[in-house]
PDB file of C-alpha atoms in Angstrom:
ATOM      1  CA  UNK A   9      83.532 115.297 108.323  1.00 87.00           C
ATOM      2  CA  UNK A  10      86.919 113.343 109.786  1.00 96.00           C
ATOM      3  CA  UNK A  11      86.426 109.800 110.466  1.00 96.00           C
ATOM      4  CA  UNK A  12      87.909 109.170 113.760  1.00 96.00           C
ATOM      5  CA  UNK A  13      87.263 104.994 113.657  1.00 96.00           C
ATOM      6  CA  UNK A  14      91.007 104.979 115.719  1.00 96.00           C
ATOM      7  CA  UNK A  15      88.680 106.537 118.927  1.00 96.00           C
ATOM      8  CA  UNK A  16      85.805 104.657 118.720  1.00 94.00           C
ATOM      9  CA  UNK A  17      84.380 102.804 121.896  1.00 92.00           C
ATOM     10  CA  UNK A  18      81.485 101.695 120.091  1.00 92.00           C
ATOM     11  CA  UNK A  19      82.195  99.159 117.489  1.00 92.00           C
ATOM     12  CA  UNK A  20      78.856  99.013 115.505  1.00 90.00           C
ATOM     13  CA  UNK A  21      80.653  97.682 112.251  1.00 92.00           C
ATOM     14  CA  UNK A  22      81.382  94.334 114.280  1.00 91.00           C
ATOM     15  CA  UNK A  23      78.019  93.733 116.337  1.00 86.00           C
ATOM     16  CA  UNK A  24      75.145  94.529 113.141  1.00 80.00           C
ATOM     17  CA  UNK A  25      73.661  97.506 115.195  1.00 77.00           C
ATOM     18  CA  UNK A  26      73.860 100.336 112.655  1.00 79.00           C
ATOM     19  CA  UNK A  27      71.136 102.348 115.544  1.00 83.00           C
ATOM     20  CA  UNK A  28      74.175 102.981 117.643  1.00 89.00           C
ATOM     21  CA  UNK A  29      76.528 104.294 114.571  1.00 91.00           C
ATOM     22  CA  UNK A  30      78.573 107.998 115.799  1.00 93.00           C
ATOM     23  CA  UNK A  31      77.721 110.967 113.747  1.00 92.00           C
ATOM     24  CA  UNK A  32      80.724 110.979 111.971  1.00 94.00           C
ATOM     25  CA  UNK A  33      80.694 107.099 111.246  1.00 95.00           C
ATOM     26  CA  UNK A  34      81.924 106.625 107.681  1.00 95.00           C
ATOM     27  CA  UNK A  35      78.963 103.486 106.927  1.00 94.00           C
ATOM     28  CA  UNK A  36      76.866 106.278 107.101  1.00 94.00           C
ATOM     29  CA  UNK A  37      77.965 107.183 103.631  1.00 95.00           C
ATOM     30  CA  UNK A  38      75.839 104.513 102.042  1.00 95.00           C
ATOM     31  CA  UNK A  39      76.890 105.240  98.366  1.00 98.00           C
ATOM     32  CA  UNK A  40      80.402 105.095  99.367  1.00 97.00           C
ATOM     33  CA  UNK A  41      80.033 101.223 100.781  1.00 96.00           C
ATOM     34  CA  UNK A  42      77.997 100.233  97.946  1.00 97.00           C
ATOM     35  CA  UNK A  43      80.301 101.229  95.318  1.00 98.00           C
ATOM     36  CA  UNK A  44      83.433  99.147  97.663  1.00 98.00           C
ATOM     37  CA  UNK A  45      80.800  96.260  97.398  1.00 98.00           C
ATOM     38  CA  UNK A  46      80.550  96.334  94.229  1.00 98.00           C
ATOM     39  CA  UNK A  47      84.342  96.721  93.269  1.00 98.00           C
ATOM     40  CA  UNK A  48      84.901  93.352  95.594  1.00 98.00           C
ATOM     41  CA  UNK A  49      82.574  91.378  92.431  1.00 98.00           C
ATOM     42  CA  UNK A  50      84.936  92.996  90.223  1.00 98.00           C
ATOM     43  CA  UNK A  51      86.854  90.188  88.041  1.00 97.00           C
ATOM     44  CA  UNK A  52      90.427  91.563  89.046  1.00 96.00           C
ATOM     45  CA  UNK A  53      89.414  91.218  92.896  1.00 98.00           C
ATOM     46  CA  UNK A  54      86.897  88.630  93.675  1.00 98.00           C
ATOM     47  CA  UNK A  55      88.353  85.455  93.661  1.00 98.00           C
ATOM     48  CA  UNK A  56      91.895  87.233  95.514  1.00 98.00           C
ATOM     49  CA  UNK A  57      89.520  88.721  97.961  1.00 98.00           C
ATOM     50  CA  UNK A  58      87.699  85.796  98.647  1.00 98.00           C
ATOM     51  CA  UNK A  59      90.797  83.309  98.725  1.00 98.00           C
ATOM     52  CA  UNK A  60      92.701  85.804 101.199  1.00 98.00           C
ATOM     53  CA  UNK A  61      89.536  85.858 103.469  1.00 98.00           C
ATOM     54  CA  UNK A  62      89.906  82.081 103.513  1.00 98.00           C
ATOM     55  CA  UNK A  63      93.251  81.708 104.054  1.00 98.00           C
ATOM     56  CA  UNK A  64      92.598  84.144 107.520  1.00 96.00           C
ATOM     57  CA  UNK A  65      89.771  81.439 108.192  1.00 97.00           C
ATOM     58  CA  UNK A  66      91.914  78.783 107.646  1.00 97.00           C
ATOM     59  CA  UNK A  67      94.936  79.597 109.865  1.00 96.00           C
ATOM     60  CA  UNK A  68      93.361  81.646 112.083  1.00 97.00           C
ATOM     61  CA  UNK A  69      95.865  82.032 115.289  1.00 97.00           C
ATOM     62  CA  UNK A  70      97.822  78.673 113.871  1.00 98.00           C
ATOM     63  CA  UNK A  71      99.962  79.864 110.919  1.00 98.00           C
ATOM     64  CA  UNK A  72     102.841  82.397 110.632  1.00 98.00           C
ATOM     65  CA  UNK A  73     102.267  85.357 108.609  1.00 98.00           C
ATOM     66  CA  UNK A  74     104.853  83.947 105.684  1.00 98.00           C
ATOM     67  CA  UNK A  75     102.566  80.545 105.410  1.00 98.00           C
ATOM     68  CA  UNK A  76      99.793  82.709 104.535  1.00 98.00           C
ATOM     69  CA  UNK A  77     101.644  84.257 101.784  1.00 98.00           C
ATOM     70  CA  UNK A  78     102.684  81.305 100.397  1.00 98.00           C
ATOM     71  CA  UNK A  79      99.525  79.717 100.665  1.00 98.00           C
ATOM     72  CA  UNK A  80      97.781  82.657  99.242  1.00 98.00           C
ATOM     73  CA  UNK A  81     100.341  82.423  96.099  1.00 98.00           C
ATOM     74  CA  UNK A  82      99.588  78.968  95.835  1.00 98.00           C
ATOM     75  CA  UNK A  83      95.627  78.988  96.319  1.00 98.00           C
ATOM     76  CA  UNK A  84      95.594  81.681  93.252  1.00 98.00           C
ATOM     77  CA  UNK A  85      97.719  79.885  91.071  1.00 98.00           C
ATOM     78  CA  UNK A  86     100.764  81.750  91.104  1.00 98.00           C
ATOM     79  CA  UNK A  87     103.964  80.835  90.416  1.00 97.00           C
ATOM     80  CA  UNK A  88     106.163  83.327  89.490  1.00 98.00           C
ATOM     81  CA  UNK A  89     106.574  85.697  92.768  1.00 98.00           C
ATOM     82  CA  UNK A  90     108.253  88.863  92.878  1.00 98.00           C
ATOM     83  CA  UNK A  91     110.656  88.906  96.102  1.00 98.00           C
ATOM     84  CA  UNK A  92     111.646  93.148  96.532  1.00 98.00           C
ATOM     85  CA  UNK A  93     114.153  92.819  99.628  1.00 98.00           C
ATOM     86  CA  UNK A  94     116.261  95.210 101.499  1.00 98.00           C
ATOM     87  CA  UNK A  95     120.324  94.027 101.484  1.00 97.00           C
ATOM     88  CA  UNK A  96     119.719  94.316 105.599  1.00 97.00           C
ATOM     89  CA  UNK A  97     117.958  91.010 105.273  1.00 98.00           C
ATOM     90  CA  UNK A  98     119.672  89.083 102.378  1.00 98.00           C
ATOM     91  CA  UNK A  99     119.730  86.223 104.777  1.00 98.00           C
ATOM     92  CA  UNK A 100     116.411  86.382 105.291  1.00 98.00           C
ATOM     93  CA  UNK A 101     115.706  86.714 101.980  1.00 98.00           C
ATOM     94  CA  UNK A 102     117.537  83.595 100.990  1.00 98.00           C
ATOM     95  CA  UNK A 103     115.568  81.619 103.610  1.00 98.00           C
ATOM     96  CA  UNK A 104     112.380  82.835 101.979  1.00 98.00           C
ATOM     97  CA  UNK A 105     113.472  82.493  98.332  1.00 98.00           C
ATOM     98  CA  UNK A 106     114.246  78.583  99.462  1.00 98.00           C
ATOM     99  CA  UNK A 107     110.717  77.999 101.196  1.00 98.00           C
ATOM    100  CA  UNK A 108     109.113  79.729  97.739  1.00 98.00           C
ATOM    101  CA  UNK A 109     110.803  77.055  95.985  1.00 98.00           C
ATOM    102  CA  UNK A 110     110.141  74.333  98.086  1.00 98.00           C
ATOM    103  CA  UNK A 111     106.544  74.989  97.775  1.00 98.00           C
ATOM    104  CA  UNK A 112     106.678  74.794  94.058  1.00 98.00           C
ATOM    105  CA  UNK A 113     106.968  79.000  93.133  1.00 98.00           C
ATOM    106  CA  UNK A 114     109.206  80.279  90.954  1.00 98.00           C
ATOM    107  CA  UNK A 115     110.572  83.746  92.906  1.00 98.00           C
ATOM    108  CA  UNK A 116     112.348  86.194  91.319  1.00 98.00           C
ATOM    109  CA  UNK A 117     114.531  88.809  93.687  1.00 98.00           C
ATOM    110  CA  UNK A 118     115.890  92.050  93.290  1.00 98.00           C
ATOM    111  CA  UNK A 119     117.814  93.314  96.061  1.00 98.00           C
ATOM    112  CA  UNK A 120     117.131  96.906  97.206  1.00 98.00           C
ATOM    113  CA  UNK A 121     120.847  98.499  95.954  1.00 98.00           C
ATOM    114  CA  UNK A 122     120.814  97.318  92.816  1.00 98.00           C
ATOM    115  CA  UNK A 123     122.162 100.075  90.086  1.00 97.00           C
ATOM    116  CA  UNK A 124     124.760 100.465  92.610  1.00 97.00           C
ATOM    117  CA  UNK A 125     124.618 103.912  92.442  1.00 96.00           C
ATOM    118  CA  UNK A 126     125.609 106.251  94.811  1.00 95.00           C
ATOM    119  CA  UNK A 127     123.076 108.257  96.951  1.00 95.00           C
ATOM    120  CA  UNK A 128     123.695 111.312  95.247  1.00 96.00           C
ATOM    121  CA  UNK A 129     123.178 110.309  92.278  1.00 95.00           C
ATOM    122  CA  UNK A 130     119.334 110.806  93.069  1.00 94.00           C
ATOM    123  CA  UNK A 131     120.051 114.481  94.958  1.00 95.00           C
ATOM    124  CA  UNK A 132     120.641 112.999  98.583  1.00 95.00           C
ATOM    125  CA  UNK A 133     123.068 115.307  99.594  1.00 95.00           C
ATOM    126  CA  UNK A 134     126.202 114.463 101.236  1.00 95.00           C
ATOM    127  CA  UNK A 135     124.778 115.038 104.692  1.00 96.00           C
ATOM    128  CA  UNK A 136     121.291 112.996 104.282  1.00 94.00           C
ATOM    129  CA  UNK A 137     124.287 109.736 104.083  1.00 95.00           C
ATOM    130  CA  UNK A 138     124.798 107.160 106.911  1.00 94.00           C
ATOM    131  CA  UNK A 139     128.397 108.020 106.424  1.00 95.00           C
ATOM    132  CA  UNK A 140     129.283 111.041 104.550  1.00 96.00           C
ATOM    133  CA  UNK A 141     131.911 111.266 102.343  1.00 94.00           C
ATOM    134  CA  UNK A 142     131.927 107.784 101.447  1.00 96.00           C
ATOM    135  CA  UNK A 143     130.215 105.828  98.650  1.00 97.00           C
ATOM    136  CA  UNK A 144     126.737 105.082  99.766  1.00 95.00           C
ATOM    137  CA  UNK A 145     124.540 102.756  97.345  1.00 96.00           C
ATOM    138  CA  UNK A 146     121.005 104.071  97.450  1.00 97.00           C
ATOM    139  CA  UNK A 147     118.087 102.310  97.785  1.00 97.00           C
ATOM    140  CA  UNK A 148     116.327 101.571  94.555  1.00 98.00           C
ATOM    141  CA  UNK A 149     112.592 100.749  94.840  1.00 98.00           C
ATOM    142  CA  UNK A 150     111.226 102.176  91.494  1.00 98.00           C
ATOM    143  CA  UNK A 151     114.229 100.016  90.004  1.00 98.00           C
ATOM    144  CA  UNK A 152     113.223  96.707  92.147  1.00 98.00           C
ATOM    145  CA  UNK A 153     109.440  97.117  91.067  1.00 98.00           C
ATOM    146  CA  UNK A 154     110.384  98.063  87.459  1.00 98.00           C
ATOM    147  CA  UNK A 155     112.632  94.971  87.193  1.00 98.00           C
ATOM    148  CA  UNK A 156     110.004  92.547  88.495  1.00 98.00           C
ATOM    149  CA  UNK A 157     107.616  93.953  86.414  1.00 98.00           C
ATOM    150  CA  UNK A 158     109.758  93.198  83.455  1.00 98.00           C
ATOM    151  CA  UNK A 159     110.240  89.561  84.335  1.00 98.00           C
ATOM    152  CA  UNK A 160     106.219  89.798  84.889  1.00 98.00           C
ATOM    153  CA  UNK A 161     105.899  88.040  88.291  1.00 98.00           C
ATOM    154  CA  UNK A 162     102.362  87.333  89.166  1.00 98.00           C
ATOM    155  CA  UNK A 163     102.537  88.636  92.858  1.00 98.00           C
ATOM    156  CA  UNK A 164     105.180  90.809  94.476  1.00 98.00           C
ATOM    157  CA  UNK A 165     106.749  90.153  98.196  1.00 98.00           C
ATOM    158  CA  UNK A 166     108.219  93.068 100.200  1.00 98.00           C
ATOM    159  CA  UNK A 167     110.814  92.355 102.748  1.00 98.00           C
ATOM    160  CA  UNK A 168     112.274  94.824 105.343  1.00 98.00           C
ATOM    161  CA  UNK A 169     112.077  97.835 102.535  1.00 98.00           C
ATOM    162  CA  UNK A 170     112.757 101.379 104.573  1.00 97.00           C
ATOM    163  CA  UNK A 171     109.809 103.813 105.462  1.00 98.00           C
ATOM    164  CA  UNK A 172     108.758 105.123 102.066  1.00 98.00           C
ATOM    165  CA  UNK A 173     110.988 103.401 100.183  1.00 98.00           C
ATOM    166  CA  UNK A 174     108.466 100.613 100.266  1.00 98.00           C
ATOM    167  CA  UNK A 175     105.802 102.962  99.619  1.00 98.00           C
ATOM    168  CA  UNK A 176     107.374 103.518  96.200  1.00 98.00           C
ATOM    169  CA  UNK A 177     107.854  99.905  95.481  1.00 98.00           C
ATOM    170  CA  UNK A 178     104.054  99.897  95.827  1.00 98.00           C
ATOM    171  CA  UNK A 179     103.443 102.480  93.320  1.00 98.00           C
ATOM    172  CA  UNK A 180     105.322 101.163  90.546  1.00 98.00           C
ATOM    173  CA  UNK A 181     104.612  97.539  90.933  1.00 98.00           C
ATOM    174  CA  UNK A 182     102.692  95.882  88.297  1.00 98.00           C
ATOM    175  CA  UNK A 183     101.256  93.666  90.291  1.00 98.00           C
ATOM    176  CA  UNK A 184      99.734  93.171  93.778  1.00 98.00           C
ATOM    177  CA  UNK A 185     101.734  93.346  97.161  1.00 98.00           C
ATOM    178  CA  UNK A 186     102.053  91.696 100.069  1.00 98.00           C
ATOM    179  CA  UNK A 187     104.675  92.811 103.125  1.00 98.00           C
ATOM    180  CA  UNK A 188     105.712  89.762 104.718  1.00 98.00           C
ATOM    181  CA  UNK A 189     108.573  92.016 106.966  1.00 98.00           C
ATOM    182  CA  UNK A 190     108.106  95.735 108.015  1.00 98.00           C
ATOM    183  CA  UNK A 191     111.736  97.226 108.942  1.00 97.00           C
ATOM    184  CA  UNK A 192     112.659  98.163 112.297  1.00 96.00           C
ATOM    185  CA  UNK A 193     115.950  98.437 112.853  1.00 95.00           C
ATOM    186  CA  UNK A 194     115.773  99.023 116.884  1.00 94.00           C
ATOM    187  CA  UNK A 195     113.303  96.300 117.125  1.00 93.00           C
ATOM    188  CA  UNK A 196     114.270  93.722 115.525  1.00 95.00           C
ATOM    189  CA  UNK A 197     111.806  94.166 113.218  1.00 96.00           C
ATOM    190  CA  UNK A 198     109.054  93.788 115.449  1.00 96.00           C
ATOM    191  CA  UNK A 199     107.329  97.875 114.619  1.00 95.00           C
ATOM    192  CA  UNK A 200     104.339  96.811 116.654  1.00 95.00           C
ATOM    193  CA  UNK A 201     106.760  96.435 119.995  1.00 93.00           C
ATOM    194  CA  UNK A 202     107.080 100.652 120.213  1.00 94.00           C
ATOM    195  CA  UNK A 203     103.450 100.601 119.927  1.00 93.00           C
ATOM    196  CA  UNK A 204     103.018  98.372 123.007  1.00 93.00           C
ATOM    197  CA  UNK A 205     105.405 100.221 124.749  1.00 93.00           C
ATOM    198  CA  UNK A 206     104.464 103.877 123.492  1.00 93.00           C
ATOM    199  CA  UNK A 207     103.132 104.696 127.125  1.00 90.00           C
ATOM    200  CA  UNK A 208     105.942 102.818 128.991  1.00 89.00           C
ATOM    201  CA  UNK A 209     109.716 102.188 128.048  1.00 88.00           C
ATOM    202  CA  UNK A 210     109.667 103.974 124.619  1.00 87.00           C
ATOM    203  CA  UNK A 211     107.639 107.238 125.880  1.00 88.00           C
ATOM    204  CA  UNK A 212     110.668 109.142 125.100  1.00 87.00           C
ATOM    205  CA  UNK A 213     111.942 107.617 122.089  1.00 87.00           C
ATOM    206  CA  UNK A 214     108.457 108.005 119.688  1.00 89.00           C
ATOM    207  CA  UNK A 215     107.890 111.511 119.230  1.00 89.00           C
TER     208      UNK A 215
END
């Protein structure tokens, strides 16, 4: 059975009226939400669960998304904070690293190119470049998660890493994530904007 939640014109999750739940509603696998009820009590997710449910709570439609984080880093008891960033935003980045510090965390960055190795160094051929036929650095996620995870940060930051590039910063991280920017290039960043606009200005440009 697919779960098609995305379609939905019924809501029951959000109203308590489990009578008017689809066929293909996935609370109707009962064993499956028990056992994600249970994991939520487990000691590695309880109290981050509950303090990030707070922190919504708490600055509900009043604080930016990077507040959050840094309340969330400081409600846990954090203090070392991993800070994975793509060289696209180093300014960014430095802005952030400064506000970490000036709420008492200790961040530790890693830029995406470091290694500075060229992209084919990895099998990108000379074609898959930006610019072929010139040195390219390539992006270095496993690297950036690797490092932080050898300077054992308690909590890890990604900021403007590529499409899948950040997936793989995910996977080798030690320790949770949190994406405070999602890259967009053509939208300043702003990924949400083509969604908004997916049946209007950017109809052509999506697909």
């Amino acid at each position: 059975m697919t779960y098609t939640c995305a379609q939905c014109a019924i809501h029951a999750c959000s109203q308590e009226k489990p009578e008017t739940l689809p066929k293909n509603c996935p609370m109707r696998d009962m064993a499956l939400m028990e056992k994600a009820q249970a994991s939520y009590q487990l000691p590695e997710n309880r109290e981050f669960y509950i303090t990030a449910s707070e922190i919504e709570a708490l600055g509900y439609c009043q604080w930016p998304r990077l507040k959050e984080t840094i309340q969330l880093c400081l409600r846990m008891g954090y203090t070392r904070v991993g800070l994975a960033f793509c060289r696209g935003l180093r300014k960014e980045a430095k802005v952030v690293d400064g506000l970490l510090r000036r709420a008492g965390l200790e961040p530790v960055s890693v830029i995406c190119k470091t290694g500075g190795a060229d992209k084919t160094a990895c099998g990108i051929p000379e074609e898959g470049k930006v610019h072929p036929g010139q040195f390219e650095p390539m992006c270095n996620p496993i690297a950036q998660a690797l490092l932080l995870n050898q300077q054992g940060t308690q909590f890890n930051i990604a900021l403007g890493l590529c499409v899948g590039h950040d997936s793989m910063f995910y996977k080798y991280s030690d320790a949770l994530v949190t994406t405070l920017v999602a890259k967009d290039r053509v939208l300043g960043h702003n990924p949400a904007a083509a969604i908004y606009c997916a049946e209007g200005y950017f109809r052509d440009r999506i697909l």
